[in-house]
mmCIF file of C-alpha atoms in Angstrom:
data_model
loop_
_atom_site.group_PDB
_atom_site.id
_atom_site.type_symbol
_atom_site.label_atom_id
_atom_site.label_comp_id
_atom_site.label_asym_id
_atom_site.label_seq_id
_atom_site.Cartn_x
_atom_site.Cartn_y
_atom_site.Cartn_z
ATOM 1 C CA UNK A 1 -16.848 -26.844 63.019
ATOM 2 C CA UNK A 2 -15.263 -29.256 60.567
ATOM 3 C CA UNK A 3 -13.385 -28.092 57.622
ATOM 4 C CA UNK A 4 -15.201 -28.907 54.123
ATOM 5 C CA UNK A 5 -13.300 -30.390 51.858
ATOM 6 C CA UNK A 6 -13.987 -30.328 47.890
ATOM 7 C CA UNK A 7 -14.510 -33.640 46.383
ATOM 8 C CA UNK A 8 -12.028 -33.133 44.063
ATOM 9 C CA UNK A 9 -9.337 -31.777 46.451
ATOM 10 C CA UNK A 10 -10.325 -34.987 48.275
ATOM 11 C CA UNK A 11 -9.845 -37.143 45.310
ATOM 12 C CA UNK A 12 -5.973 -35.691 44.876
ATOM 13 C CA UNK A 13 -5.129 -35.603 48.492
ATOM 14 C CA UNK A 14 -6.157 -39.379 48.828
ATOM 15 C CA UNK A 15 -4.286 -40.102 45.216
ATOM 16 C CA UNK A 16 -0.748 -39.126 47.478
ATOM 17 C CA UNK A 17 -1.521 -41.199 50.509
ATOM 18 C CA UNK A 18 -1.910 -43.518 48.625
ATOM 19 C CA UNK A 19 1.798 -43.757 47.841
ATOM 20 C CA UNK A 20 2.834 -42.571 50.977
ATOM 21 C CA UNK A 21 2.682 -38.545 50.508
ATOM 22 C CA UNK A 22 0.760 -35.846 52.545
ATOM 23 C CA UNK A 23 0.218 -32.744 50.178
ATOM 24 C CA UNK A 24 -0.690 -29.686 51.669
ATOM 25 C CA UNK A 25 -3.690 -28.230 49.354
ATOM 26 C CA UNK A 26 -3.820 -24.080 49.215
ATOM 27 C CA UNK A 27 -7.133 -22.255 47.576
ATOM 28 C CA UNK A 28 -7.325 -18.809 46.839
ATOM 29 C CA UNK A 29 -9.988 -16.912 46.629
ATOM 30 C CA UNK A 30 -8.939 -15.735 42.927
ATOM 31 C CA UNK A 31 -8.390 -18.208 39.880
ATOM 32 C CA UNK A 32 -5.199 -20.077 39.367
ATOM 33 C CA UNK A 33 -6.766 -21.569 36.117
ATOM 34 C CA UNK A 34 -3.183 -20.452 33.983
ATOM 35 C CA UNK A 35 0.278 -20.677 34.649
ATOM 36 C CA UNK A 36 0.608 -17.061 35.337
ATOM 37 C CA UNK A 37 -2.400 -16.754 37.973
ATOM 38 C CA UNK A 38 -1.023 -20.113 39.708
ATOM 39 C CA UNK A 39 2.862 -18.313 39.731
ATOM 40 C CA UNK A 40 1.638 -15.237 40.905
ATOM 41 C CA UNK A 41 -0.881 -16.598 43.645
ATOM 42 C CA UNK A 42 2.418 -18.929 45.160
ATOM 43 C CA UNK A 43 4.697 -16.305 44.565
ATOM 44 C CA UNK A 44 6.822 -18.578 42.167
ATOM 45 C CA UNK A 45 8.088 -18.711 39.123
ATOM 46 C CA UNK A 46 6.391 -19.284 35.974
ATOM 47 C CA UNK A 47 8.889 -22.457 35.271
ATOM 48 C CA UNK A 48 7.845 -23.998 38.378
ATOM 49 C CA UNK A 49 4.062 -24.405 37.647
ATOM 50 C CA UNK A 50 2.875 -27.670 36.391
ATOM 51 C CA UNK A 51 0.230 -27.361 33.380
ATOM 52 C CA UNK A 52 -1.542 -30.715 33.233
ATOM 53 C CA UNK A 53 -2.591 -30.594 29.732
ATOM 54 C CA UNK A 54 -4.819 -33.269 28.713
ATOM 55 C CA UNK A 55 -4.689 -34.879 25.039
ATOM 56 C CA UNK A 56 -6.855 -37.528 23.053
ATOM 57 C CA UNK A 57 -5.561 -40.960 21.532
ATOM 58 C CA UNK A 58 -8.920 -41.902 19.305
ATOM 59 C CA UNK A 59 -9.031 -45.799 19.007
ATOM 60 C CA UNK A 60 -10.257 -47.480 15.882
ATOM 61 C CA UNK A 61 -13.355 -48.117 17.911
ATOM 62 C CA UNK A 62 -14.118 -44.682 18.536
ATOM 63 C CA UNK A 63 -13.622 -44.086 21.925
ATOM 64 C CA UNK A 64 -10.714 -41.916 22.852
ATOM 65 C CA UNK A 65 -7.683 -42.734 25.401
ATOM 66 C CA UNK A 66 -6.768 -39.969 27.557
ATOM 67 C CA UNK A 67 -2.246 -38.931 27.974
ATOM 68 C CA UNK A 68 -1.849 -36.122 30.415
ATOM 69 C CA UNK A 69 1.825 -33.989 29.718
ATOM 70 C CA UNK A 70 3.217 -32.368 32.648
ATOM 71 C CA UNK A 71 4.534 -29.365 31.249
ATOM 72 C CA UNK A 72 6.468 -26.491 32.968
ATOM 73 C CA UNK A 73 4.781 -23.073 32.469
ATOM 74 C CA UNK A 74 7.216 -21.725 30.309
ATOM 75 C CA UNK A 75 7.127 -24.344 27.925
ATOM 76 C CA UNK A 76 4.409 -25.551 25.329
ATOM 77 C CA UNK A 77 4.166 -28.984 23.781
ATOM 78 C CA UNK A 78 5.218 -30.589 20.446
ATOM 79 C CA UNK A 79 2.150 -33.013 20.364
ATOM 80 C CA UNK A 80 4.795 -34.489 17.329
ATOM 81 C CA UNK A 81 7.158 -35.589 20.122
ATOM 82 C CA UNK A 82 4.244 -36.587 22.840
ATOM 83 C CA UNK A 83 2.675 -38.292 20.062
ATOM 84 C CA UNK A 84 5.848 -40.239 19.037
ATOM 85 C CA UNK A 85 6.480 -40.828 22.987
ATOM 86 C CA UNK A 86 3.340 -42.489 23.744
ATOM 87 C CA UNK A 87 3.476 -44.291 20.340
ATOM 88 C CA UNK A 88 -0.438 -42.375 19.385
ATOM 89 C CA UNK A 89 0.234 -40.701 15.692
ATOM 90 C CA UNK A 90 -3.061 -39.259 15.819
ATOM 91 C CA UNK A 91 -2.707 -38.239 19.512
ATOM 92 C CA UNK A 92 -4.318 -34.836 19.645
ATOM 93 C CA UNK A 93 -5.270 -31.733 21.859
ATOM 94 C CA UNK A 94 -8.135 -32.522 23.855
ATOM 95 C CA UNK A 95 -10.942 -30.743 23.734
ATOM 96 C CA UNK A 96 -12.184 -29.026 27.476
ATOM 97 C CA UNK A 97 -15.597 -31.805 27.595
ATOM 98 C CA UNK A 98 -13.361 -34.489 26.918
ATOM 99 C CA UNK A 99 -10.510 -33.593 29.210
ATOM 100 C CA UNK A 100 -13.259 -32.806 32.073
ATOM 101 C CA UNK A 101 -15.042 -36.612 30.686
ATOM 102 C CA UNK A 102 -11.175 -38.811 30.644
ATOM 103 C CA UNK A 103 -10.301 -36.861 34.150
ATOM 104 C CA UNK A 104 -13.083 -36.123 35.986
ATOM 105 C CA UNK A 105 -11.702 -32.373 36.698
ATOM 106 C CA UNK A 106 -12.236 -29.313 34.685
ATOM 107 C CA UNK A 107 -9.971 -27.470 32.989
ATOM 108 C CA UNK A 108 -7.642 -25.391 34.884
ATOM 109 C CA UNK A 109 -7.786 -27.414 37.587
ATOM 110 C CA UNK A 110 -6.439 -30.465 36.408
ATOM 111 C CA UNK A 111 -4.169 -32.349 38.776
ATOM 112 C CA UNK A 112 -1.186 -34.393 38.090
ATOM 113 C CA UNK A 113 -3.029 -37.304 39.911
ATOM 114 C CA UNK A 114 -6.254 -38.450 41.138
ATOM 115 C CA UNK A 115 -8.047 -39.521 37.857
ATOM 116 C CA UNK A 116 -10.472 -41.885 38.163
ATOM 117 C CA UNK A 117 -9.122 -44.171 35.602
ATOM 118 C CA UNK A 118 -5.336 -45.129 34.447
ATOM 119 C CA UNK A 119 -4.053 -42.379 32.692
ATOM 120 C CA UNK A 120 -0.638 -42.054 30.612
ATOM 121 C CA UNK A 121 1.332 -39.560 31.744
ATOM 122 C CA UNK A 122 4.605 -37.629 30.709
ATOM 123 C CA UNK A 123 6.504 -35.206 31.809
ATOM 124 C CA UNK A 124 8.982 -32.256 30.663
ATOM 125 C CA UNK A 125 12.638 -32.817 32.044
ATOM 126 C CA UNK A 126 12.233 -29.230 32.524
ATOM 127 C CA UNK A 127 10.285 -29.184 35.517
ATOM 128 C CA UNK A 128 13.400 -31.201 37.756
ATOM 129 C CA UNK A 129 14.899 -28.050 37.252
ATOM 130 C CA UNK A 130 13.166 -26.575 40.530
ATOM 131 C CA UNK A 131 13.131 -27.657 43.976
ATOM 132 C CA UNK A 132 9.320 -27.462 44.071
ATOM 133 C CA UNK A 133 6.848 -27.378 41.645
ATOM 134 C CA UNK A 134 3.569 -26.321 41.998
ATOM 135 C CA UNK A 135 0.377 -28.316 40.769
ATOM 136 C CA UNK A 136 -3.261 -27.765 40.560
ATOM 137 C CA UNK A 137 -5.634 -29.652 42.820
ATOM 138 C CA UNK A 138 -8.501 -30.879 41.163
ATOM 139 C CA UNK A 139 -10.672 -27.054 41.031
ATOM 140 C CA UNK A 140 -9.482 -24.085 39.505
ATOM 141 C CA UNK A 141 -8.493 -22.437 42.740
ATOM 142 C CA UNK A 142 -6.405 -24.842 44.671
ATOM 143 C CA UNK A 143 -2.786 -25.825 44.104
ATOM 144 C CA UNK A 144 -0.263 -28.044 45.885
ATOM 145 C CA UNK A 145 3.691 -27.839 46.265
ATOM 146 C CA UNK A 146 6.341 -31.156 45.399
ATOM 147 C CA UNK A 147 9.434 -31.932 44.381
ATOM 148 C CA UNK A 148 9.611 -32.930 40.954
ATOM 149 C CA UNK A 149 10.720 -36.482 41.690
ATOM 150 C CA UNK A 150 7.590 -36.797 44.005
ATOM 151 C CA UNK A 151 5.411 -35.930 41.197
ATOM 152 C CA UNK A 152 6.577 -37.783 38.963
ATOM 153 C CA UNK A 153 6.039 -41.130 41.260
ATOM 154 C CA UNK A 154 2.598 -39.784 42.348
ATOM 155 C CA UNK A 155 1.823 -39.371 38.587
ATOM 156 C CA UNK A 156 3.773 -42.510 37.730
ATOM 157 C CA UNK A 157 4.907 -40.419 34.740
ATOM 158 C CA UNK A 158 7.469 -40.897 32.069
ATOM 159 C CA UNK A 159 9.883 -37.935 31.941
ATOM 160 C CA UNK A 160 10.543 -37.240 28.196
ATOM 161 C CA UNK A 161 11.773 -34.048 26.488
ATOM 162 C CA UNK A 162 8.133 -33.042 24.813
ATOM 163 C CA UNK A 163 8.780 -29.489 24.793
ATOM 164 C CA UNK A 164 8.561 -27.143 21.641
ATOM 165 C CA UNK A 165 11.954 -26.537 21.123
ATOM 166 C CA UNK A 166 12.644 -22.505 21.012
ATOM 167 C CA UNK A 167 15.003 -21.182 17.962
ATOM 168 C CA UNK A 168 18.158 -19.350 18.965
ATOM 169 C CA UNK A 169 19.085 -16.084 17.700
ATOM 170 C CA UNK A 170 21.953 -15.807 15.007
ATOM 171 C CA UNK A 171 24.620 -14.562 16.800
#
């Protein structure tokens, strides 16, 4: 019997061969919707999971312009610096319709790639820190394994400090 494929997983998998790379696609049968479902499911660290966190450029016209940051799981993001990165002042968080609407995926399940429109993307330098990184694959319960460089030419993505910055103690 053939093996059914989700649409979406289809949609990422075909994103890579496009540019040359076969992804291996795991589901679970439990959620990997946050970082710390997708680490624990993989057995990796928290660092090493991609968040594809969608936010919303609104143009004067109305209509909004989707930037996806590909953030490790330990860090959050300054929209300040993503804003001043993609040059969007009123860049903001977007809200889960929209995301789903500018993607085409729902919300944790976002991939890296695979939208079905050009999409600005940036990544955290944090993320080359790993060998392998893990990435959702379009549905809530599905993630995929790269190295960082991969990603970020499957994502054509920027790679741009845009993480909150955490204070030090006073020694």
């Amino acid at each position: 019997m053939p093996e059914t494929v989700h649409p979406a997983h289809r949609r990422v998998r075909e994103a890579a061969r496009r540019k040359g790379v076969e992804i291996e696609i795991l589901t679970f049968p439990g959620s990997t919707h946050t970082a710390h479902d997708a680490a624990q499911a993989v057995g990796a660290e928290l660092g090493q999971i991609v968040k594809s966190l969608v936010f919303a450029a609104p143009g004067e016209d109305g209509s909004l312009e989707p930037v996806v940051a590909l953030v490790s799981g330990v860090n959050r993001v300054d929209i300040g610096l993503l804003a001043a990165c993609v040059s969007e002042p009123r860049l903001r968080r977007a809200t889960a319709r929209e995301a789903d609407a500018m993607t085409g995926f729902v919300i944790g399940g976002i991939p890296p790639i695979g939208y079905e429109r050009p999409i600005r993307v940036v990544m955290d330098p944090d993320l080359g820190r790993f060998p392998v990184v893990w990435a959702a694959a379009g549905t809530p319960t599905a993630v995929f394994a790269v190295p960082p460089a991969t990603l970020r030419m499957l994502a054509d993505a920027v790679v741009v400090p845009i993480a909150e910055s955490t204070p030090t103690p006073d020694r």
